[in-house]
mmCIF file with all atom_site columns, C-alpha atoms in Angstrom:
data_model
loop_
_atom_site.group_PDB
_atom_site.id
_atom_site.type_symbol
_atom_site.label_atom_id
_atom_site.label_alt_id
_atom_site.label_comp_id
_atom_site.label_asym_id
_atom_site.label_entity_id
_atom_site.label_seq_id
_atom_site.pdbx_PDB_ins_code
_atom_site.Cartn_x
_atom_site.Cartn_y
_atom_site.Cartn_z
_atom_site.occupancy
_atom_site.B_iso_or_equiv
_atom_site.pdbx_formal_charge
_atom_site.auth_seq_id
_atom_site.auth_comp_id
_atom_site.auth_asym_id
_atom_site.auth_atom_id
_atom_site.pdbx_PDB_model_num
ATOM 1   C CA . MET A 1 1   ? -14.830 -16.075 4.255  1.00 80.00 ? 1   MET A CA 1
ATOM 2   C CA . GLN A 1 2   ? -11.256 -16.975 5.148  1.00 91.00 ? 2   GLN A CA 1
ATOM 3   C CA . LYS A 1 3   ? -9.576  -19.198 2.541  1.00 95.00 ? 3   LYS A CA 1
ATOM 4   C CA . LYS A 1 4   ? -6.245  -21.022 2.615  1.00 96.00 ? 4   LYS A CA 1
ATOM 5   C CA . ALA A 1 5   ? -3.857  -19.785 -0.046 1.00 97.00 ? 5   ALA A CA 1
ATOM 6   C CA . LEU A 1 6   ? -0.353  -20.246 -1.395 1.00 97.00 ? 6   LEU A CA 1
ATOM 7   C CA . ILE A 1 7   ? 1.202   -16.797 -1.013 1.00 97.00 ? 7   ILE A CA 1
ATOM 8   C CA . THR A 1 8   ? 4.285   -15.533 -2.830 1.00 97.00 ? 8   THR A CA 1
ATOM 9   C CA . ILE A 1 9   ? 5.795   -12.275 -1.608 1.00 96.00 ? 9   ILE A CA 1
ATOM 10  C CA . ILE A 1 10  ? 8.358   -10.495 -3.773 1.00 97.00 ? 10  ILE A CA 1
ATOM 11  C CA . GLY A 1 11  ? 10.115  -7.482  -2.271 1.00 96.00 ? 11  GLY A CA 1
ATOM 12  C CA . ARG A 1 12  ? 12.348  -5.170  -4.263 1.00 97.00 ? 12  ARG A CA 1
ATOM 13  C CA . GLN A 1 13  ? 14.493  -2.495  -2.652 1.00 96.00 ? 13  GLN A CA 1
ATOM 14  C CA . LYS A 1 14  ? 16.512  0.204   -4.381 1.00 95.00 ? 14  LYS A CA 1
ATOM 15  C CA . PHE A 1 15  ? 19.070  2.405   -2.671 1.00 89.00 ? 15  PHE A CA 1
ATOM 16  C CA . ASP A 1 16  ? 21.262  4.627   -4.852 1.00 85.00 ? 16  ASP A CA 1
ATOM 17  C CA . SER A 1 17  ? 22.607  2.184   -7.458 1.00 87.00 ? 17  SER A CA 1
ATOM 18  C CA . ASP A 1 18  ? 22.067  -0.929  -5.304 1.00 92.00 ? 18  ASP A CA 1
ATOM 19  C CA . ASN A 1 19  ? 19.096  -3.190  -6.074 1.00 94.00 ? 19  ASN A CA 1
ATOM 20  C CA . ASP A 1 20  ? 17.947  -6.081  -3.912 1.00 95.00 ? 20  ASP A CA 1
ATOM 21  C CA . LYS A 1 21  ? 15.191  -8.643  -4.404 1.00 96.00 ? 21  LYS A CA 1
ATOM 22  C CA . ILE A 1 22  ? 13.764  -11.070 -1.858 1.00 94.00 ? 22  ILE A CA 1
ATOM 23  C CA . GLU A 1 23  ? 11.176  -13.751 -2.594 1.00 95.00 ? 23  GLU A CA 1
ATOM 24  C CA . MET A 1 24  ? 9.279   -15.847 -0.072 1.00 93.00 ? 24  MET A CA 1
ATOM 25  C CA . LYS A 1 25  ? 6.614   -18.527 -0.553 1.00 94.00 ? 25  LYS A CA 1
ATOM 26  C CA . THR A 1 26  ? 4.349   -19.572 2.290  1.00 94.00 ? 26  THR A CA 1
ATOM 27  C CA . VAL A 1 27  ? 0.881   -20.845 3.070  1.00 95.00 ? 27  VAL A CA 1
ATOM 28  C CA . GLY A 1 28  ? -1.509  -18.413 4.701  1.00 96.00 ? 28  GLY A CA 1
ATOM 29  C CA . THR A 1 29  ? -5.054  -17.149 4.485  1.00 96.00 ? 29  THR A CA 1
ATOM 30  C CA . ILE A 1 30  ? -6.891  -14.483 2.521  1.00 96.00 ? 30  ILE A CA 1
ATOM 31  C CA . ASP A 1 31  ? -10.148 -12.954 3.622  1.00 94.00 ? 31  ASP A CA 1
ATOM 32  C CA . CYS A 1 32  ? -12.063 -9.732  3.099  1.00 93.00 ? 32  CYS A CA 1
ATOM 33  C CA . ASP A 1 33  ? -14.412 -7.476  4.981  1.00 94.00 ? 33  ASP A CA 1
ATOM 34  C CA . GLU A 1 34  ? -16.419 -4.513  3.771  1.00 95.00 ? 34  GLU A CA 1
ATOM 35  C CA . ASP A 1 35  ? -13.344 -2.309  3.171  1.00 96.00 ? 35  ASP A CA 1
ATOM 36  C CA . ASN A 1 36  ? -10.211 -4.503  3.107  1.00 97.00 ? 36  ASN A CA 1
ATOM 37  C CA . TYR A 1 37  ? -8.569  -7.604  1.749  1.00 96.00 ? 37  TYR A CA 1
ATOM 38  C CA . ILE A 1 38  ? -6.886  -9.334  4.699  1.00 97.00 ? 38  ILE A CA 1
ATOM 39  C CA . ILE A 1 39  ? -3.835  -11.566 4.235  1.00 97.00 ? 39  ILE A CA 1
ATOM 40  C CA . ARG A 1 40  ? -2.299  -13.522 7.123  1.00 97.00 ? 40  ARG A CA 1
ATOM 41  C CA . TYR A 1 41  ? 0.851   -15.668 7.125  1.00 96.00 ? 41  TYR A CA 1
ATOM 42  C CA . ASN A 1 42  ? 3.831   -16.605 9.286  1.00 93.00 ? 42  ASN A CA 1
ATOM 43  C CA . GLU A 1 43  ? 7.471   -15.787 8.597  1.00 85.00 ? 43  GLU A CA 1
ATOM 44  C CA . GLU A 1 44  ? 10.050  -18.240 9.907  1.00 79.00 ? 44  GLU A CA 1
ATOM 45  C CA . LEU A 1 45  ? 13.229  -16.630 11.210 1.00 70.00 ? 45  LEU A CA 1
ATOM 46  C CA . GLU A 1 46  ? 16.677  -18.155 11.191 1.00 72.00 ? 46  GLU A CA 1
ATOM 47  C CA . ASN A 1 47  ? 17.851  -19.080 14.696 1.00 70.00 ? 47  ASN A CA 1
ATOM 48  C CA . SER A 1 48  ? 14.357  -18.649 16.183 1.00 69.00 ? 48  SER A CA 1
ATOM 49  C CA . THR A 1 49  ? 11.679  -21.117 17.171 1.00 75.00 ? 49  THR A CA 1
ATOM 50  C CA . VAL A 1 50  ? 9.003   -18.410 17.268 1.00 83.00 ? 50  VAL A CA 1
ATOM 51  C CA . PRO A 1 51  ? 7.650   -17.244 13.898 1.00 85.00 ? 51  PRO A CA 1
ATOM 52  C CA . ILE A 1 52  ? 6.646   -13.692 13.096 1.00 88.00 ? 52  ILE A CA 1
ATOM 53  C CA . ARG A 1 53  ? 2.912   -13.418 12.446 1.00 94.00 ? 53  ARG A CA 1
ATOM 54  C CA . ALA A 1 54  ? 2.090   -11.043 9.596  1.00 95.00 ? 54  ALA A CA 1
ATOM 55  C CA . ARG A 1 55  ? -1.242  -9.432  8.767  1.00 97.00 ? 55  ARG A CA 1
ATOM 56  C CA . LEU A 1 56  ? -1.839  -7.128  5.825  1.00 97.00 ? 56  LEU A CA 1
ATOM 57  C CA . ASN A 1 57  ? -4.969  -5.031  5.449  1.00 97.00 ? 57  ASN A CA 1
ATOM 58  C CA . ILE A 1 58  ? -5.169  -3.822  1.866  1.00 97.00 ? 58  ILE A CA 1
ATOM 59  C CA . ALA A 1 59  ? -7.913  -1.279  1.164  1.00 97.00 ? 59  ALA A CA 1
ATOM 60  C CA . LYS A 1 60  ? -10.268 -2.333  -1.622 1.00 97.00 ? 60  LYS A CA 1
ATOM 61  C CA . ASP A 1 61  ? -10.245 1.262   -2.905 1.00 97.00 ? 61  ASP A CA 1
ATOM 62  C CA . GLU A 1 62  ? -6.411  1.056   -3.334 1.00 97.00 ? 62  GLU A CA 1
ATOM 63  C CA . SER A 1 63  ? -5.830  3.951   -0.913 1.00 97.00 ? 63  SER A CA 1
ATOM 64  C CA . ARG A 1 64  ? -3.991  2.263   1.974  1.00 97.00 ? 64  ARG A CA 1
ATOM 65  C CA . VAL A 1 65  ? -2.023  -0.797  3.122  1.00 97.00 ? 65  VAL A CA 1
ATOM 66  C CA . GLU A 1 66  ? -1.333  -1.655  6.763  1.00 97.00 ? 66  GLU A CA 1
ATOM 67  C CA . MET A 1 67  ? 1.443   -4.196  7.328  1.00 94.00 ? 67  MET A CA 1
ATOM 68  C CA . MET A 1 68  ? 1.492   -5.472  10.896 1.00 95.00 ? 68  MET A CA 1
ATOM 69  C CA . LYS A 1 69  ? 3.960   -8.006  12.230 1.00 92.00 ? 69  LYS A CA 1
ATOM 70  C CA . SER A 1 70  ? 4.052   -9.477  15.718 1.00 91.00 ? 70  SER A CA 1
ATOM 71  C CA . GLY A 1 71  ? 6.315   -11.959 17.438 1.00 86.00 ? 71  GLY A CA 1
ATOM 72  C CA . PRO A 1 72  ? 9.937   -11.508 18.540 1.00 81.00 ? 72  PRO A CA 1
ATOM 73  C CA . TYR A 1 73  ? 10.020  -8.201  16.576 1.00 80.00 ? 73  TYR A CA 1
ATOM 74  C CA . SER A 1 74  ? 6.885   -6.161  16.016 1.00 88.00 ? 74  SER A CA 1
ATOM 75  C CA . SER A 1 75  ? 6.189   -3.489  13.445 1.00 92.00 ? 75  SER A CA 1
ATOM 76  C CA . CYS A 1 76  ? 3.341   -1.598  11.867 1.00 92.00 ? 76  CYS A CA 1
ATOM 77  C CA . LEU A 1 77  ? 3.878   0.102   8.523  1.00 93.00 ? 77  LEU A CA 1
ATOM 78  C CA . ILE A 1 78  ? 1.155   2.267   7.036  1.00 96.00 ? 78  ILE A CA 1
ATOM 79  C CA . ILE A 1 79  ? 1.381   2.892   3.312  1.00 97.00 ? 79  ILE A CA 1
ATOM 80  C CA . GLU A 1 80  ? -1.053  5.489   2.044  1.00 97.00 ? 80  GLU A CA 1
ATOM 81  C CA . LYS A 1 81  ? -0.926  7.015   -1.435 1.00 95.00 ? 81  LYS A CA 1
ATOM 82  C CA . SER A 1 82  ? 0.815   10.403  -1.452 1.00 95.00 ? 82  SER A CA 1
ATOM 83  C CA . LYS A 1 83  ? 1.052   10.567  2.358  1.00 96.00 ? 83  LYS A CA 1
ATOM 84  C CA . ARG A 1 84  ? 3.900   10.129  4.827  1.00 95.00 ? 84  ARG A CA 1
ATOM 85  C CA . HIS A 1 85  ? 3.470   8.208   8.078  1.00 95.00 ? 85  HIS A CA 1
ATOM 86  C CA . LEU A 1 86  ? 5.945   7.729   10.912 1.00 93.00 ? 86  LEU A CA 1
ATOM 87  C CA . CYS A 1 87  ? 6.036   3.990   11.593 1.00 91.00 ? 87  CYS A CA 1
ATOM 88  C CA . ASN A 1 88  ? 7.717   1.706   14.099 1.00 86.00 ? 88  ASN A CA 1
ATOM 89  C CA . TYR A 1 89  ? 9.831   -1.155  12.727 1.00 84.00 ? 89  TYR A CA 1
ATOM 90  C CA . GLY A 1 90  ? 11.189  -3.785  15.112 1.00 83.00 ? 90  GLY A CA 1
ATOM 91  C CA . THR A 1 91  ? 14.511  -5.552  14.541 1.00 81.00 ? 91  THR A CA 1
ATOM 92  C CA . GLU A 1 92  ? 16.707  -7.854  16.585 1.00 79.00 ? 92  GLU A CA 1
ATOM 93  C CA . TYR A 1 93  ? 18.819  -4.768  17.402 1.00 85.00 ? 93  TYR A CA 1
ATOM 94  C CA . GLY A 1 94  ? 15.878  -2.665  18.634 1.00 84.00 ? 94  GLY A CA 1
ATOM 95  C CA . ASP A 1 95  ? 13.078  -0.531  17.256 1.00 85.00 ? 95  ASP A CA 1
ATOM 96  C CA . MET A 1 96  ? 13.494  2.075   14.523 1.00 84.00 ? 96  MET A CA 1
ATOM 97  C CA . LEU A 1 97  ? 11.219  4.987   13.685 1.00 88.00 ? 97  LEU A CA 1
ATOM 98  C CA . MET A 1 98  ? 10.913  5.420   9.925  1.00 92.00 ? 98  MET A CA 1
ATOM 99  C CA . GLY A 1 99  ? 8.992   7.663   7.589  1.00 94.00 ? 99  GLY A CA 1
ATOM 100 C CA . ILE A 1 100 ? 6.926   5.753   5.014  1.00 95.00 ? 100 ILE A CA 1
ATOM 101 C CA . PHE A 1 101 ? 5.727   7.676   1.943  1.00 96.00 ? 101 PHE A CA 1
ATOM 102 C CA . GLY A 1 102 ? 3.189   5.734   -0.131 1.00 96.00 ? 102 GLY A CA 1
ATOM 103 C CA . LYS A 1 103 ? 3.601   5.826   -3.897 1.00 96.00 ? 103 LYS A CA 1
ATOM 104 C CA . ASN A 1 104 ? 1.237   3.324   -5.510 1.00 96.00 ? 104 ASN A CA 1
ATOM 105 C CA . ILE A 1 105 ? -1.264  0.601   -4.561 1.00 97.00 ? 105 ILE A CA 1
ATOM 106 C CA . GLU A 1 106 ? -2.946  -1.794  -7.017 1.00 97.00 ? 106 GLU A CA 1
ATOM 107 C CA . ASN A 1 107 ? -5.285  -4.734  -6.367 1.00 97.00 ? 107 ASN A CA 1
ATOM 108 C CA . GLU A 1 108 ? -6.077  -7.559  -8.788 1.00 96.00 ? 108 GLU A CA 1
ATOM 109 C CA . TYR A 1 109 ? -8.393  -9.690  -6.666 1.00 93.00 ? 109 TYR A CA 1
ATOM 110 C CA . ASN A 1 110 ? -10.562 -12.592 -7.758 1.00 90.00 ? 110 ASN A CA 1
ATOM 111 C CA . GLU A 1 111 ? -11.914 -15.748 -6.125 1.00 87.00 ? 111 GLU A CA 1
ATOM 112 C CA . ASN A 1 112 ? -9.088  -18.145 -7.053 1.00 92.00 ? 112 ASN A CA 1
ATOM 113 C CA . GLU A 1 113 ? -5.922  -16.132 -7.608 1.00 95.00 ? 113 GLU A CA 1
ATOM 114 C CA . GLY A 1 114 ? -4.693  -12.589 -7.917 1.00 96.00 ? 114 GLY A CA 1
ATOM 115 C CA . SER A 1 115 ? -2.112  -10.045 -6.855 1.00 97.00 ? 115 SER A CA 1
ATOM 116 C CA . PHE A 1 116 ? -1.524  -6.950  -4.789 1.00 98.00 ? 116 PHE A CA 1
ATOM 117 C CA . ASN A 1 117 ? 1.215   -4.444  -5.610 1.00 98.00 ? 117 ASN A CA 1
ATOM 118 C CA . PHE A 1 118 ? 2.349   -1.466  -3.605 1.00 97.00 ? 118 PHE A CA 1
ATOM 119 C CA . SER A 1 119 ? 5.366   0.808   -3.541 1.00 97.00 ? 119 SER A CA 1
ATOM 120 C CA . TYR A 1 120 ? 6.730   3.239   -0.998 1.00 97.00 ? 120 TYR A CA 1
ATOM 121 C CA . GLU A 1 121 ? 9.801   5.187   0.060  1.00 95.00 ? 121 GLU A CA 1
ATOM 122 C CA . ILE A 1 122 ? 11.463  4.809   3.439  1.00 94.00 ? 122 ILE A CA 1
ATOM 123 C CA . ASP A 1 123 ? 13.162  7.791   5.021  1.00 92.00 ? 123 ASP A CA 1
ATOM 124 C CA . ILE A 1 124 ? 15.219  7.877   8.179  1.00 85.00 ? 124 ILE A CA 1
ATOM 125 C CA . ASN A 1 125 ? 15.737  11.260  9.852  1.00 77.00 ? 125 ASN A CA 1
ATOM 126 C CA . GLY A 1 126 ? 14.076  12.881  6.813  1.00 77.00 ? 126 GLY A CA 1
ATOM 127 C CA . ALA A 1 127 ? 16.570  11.510  4.247  1.00 83.00 ? 127 ALA A CA 1
ATOM 128 C CA . VAL A 1 128 ? 15.269  8.966   1.723  1.00 84.00 ? 128 VAL A CA 1
ATOM 129 C CA . SER A 1 129 ? 16.818  5.630   2.583  1.00 89.00 ? 129 SER A CA 1
ATOM 130 C CA . SER A 1 130 ? 15.282  3.351   -0.055 1.00 94.00 ? 130 SER A CA 1
ATOM 131 C CA . GLN A 1 131 ? 12.555  2.881   -2.630 1.00 95.00 ? 131 GLN A CA 1
ATOM 132 C CA . ASN A 1 132 ? 10.558  -0.299  -2.111 1.00 96.00 ? 132 ASN A CA 1
ATOM 133 C CA . GLU A 1 133 ? 8.089   -2.317  -4.124 1.00 97.00 ? 133 GLU A CA 1
ATOM 134 C CA . VAL A 1 134 ? 6.114   -5.325  -2.869 1.00 97.00 ? 134 VAL A CA 1
ATOM 135 C CA . THR A 1 135 ? 4.179   -7.805  -5.001 1.00 98.00 ? 135 THR A CA 1
ATOM 136 C CA . ILE A 1 136 ? 1.966   -10.369 -3.305 1.00 97.00 ? 136 ILE A CA 1
ATOM 137 C CA . LEU A 1 137 ? 0.636   -13.211 -5.446 1.00 97.00 ? 137 LEU A CA 1
ATOM 138 C CA . TYR A 1 138 ? -1.925  -15.642 -4.095 1.00 97.00 ? 138 TYR A CA 1
ATOM 139 C CA . LYS A 1 139 ? -3.553  -18.829 -5.299 1.00 97.00 ? 139 LYS A CA 1
ATOM 140 C CA . ILE A 1 140 ? -6.417  -20.373 -3.333 1.00 95.00 ? 140 ILE A CA 1
ATOM 141 C CA . ASN A 1 141 ? -5.812  -23.947 -2.160 1.00 85.00 ? 141 ASN A CA 1
ATOM 142 C CA . GLU A 1 142 ? -8.839  -26.101 -2.954 1.00 67.00 ? 142 GLU A CA 1
#
């Protein structure tokens, strides 16, 4: 059953000695089917009236995460433990093809609040570009 939730997304990116952290809070929904937790939310872009719609399918068995975004720029990233996938990532400057190597996926799901954590490496033309970690916290709105 789809439930409204306050969603906090924390993204950390490491490249060489540079570290970056981005945090976003939004309202979205959380749902589940037989195999996945499903999170949906919108991202507002600067200088755009059309939001990006995001959907994450996070496998209950902690094996895979699919991050799909649609709107002005579309992308689909597949993060699977110990596997590399070639994924399309849309930007305002055009599409990029990136390698995504999944490192870790952890779920802490319960009825009212919880978290999802996953980490992955991005490579471009076979060279590691960055190490990334995403934490998604949710709290069900009553």
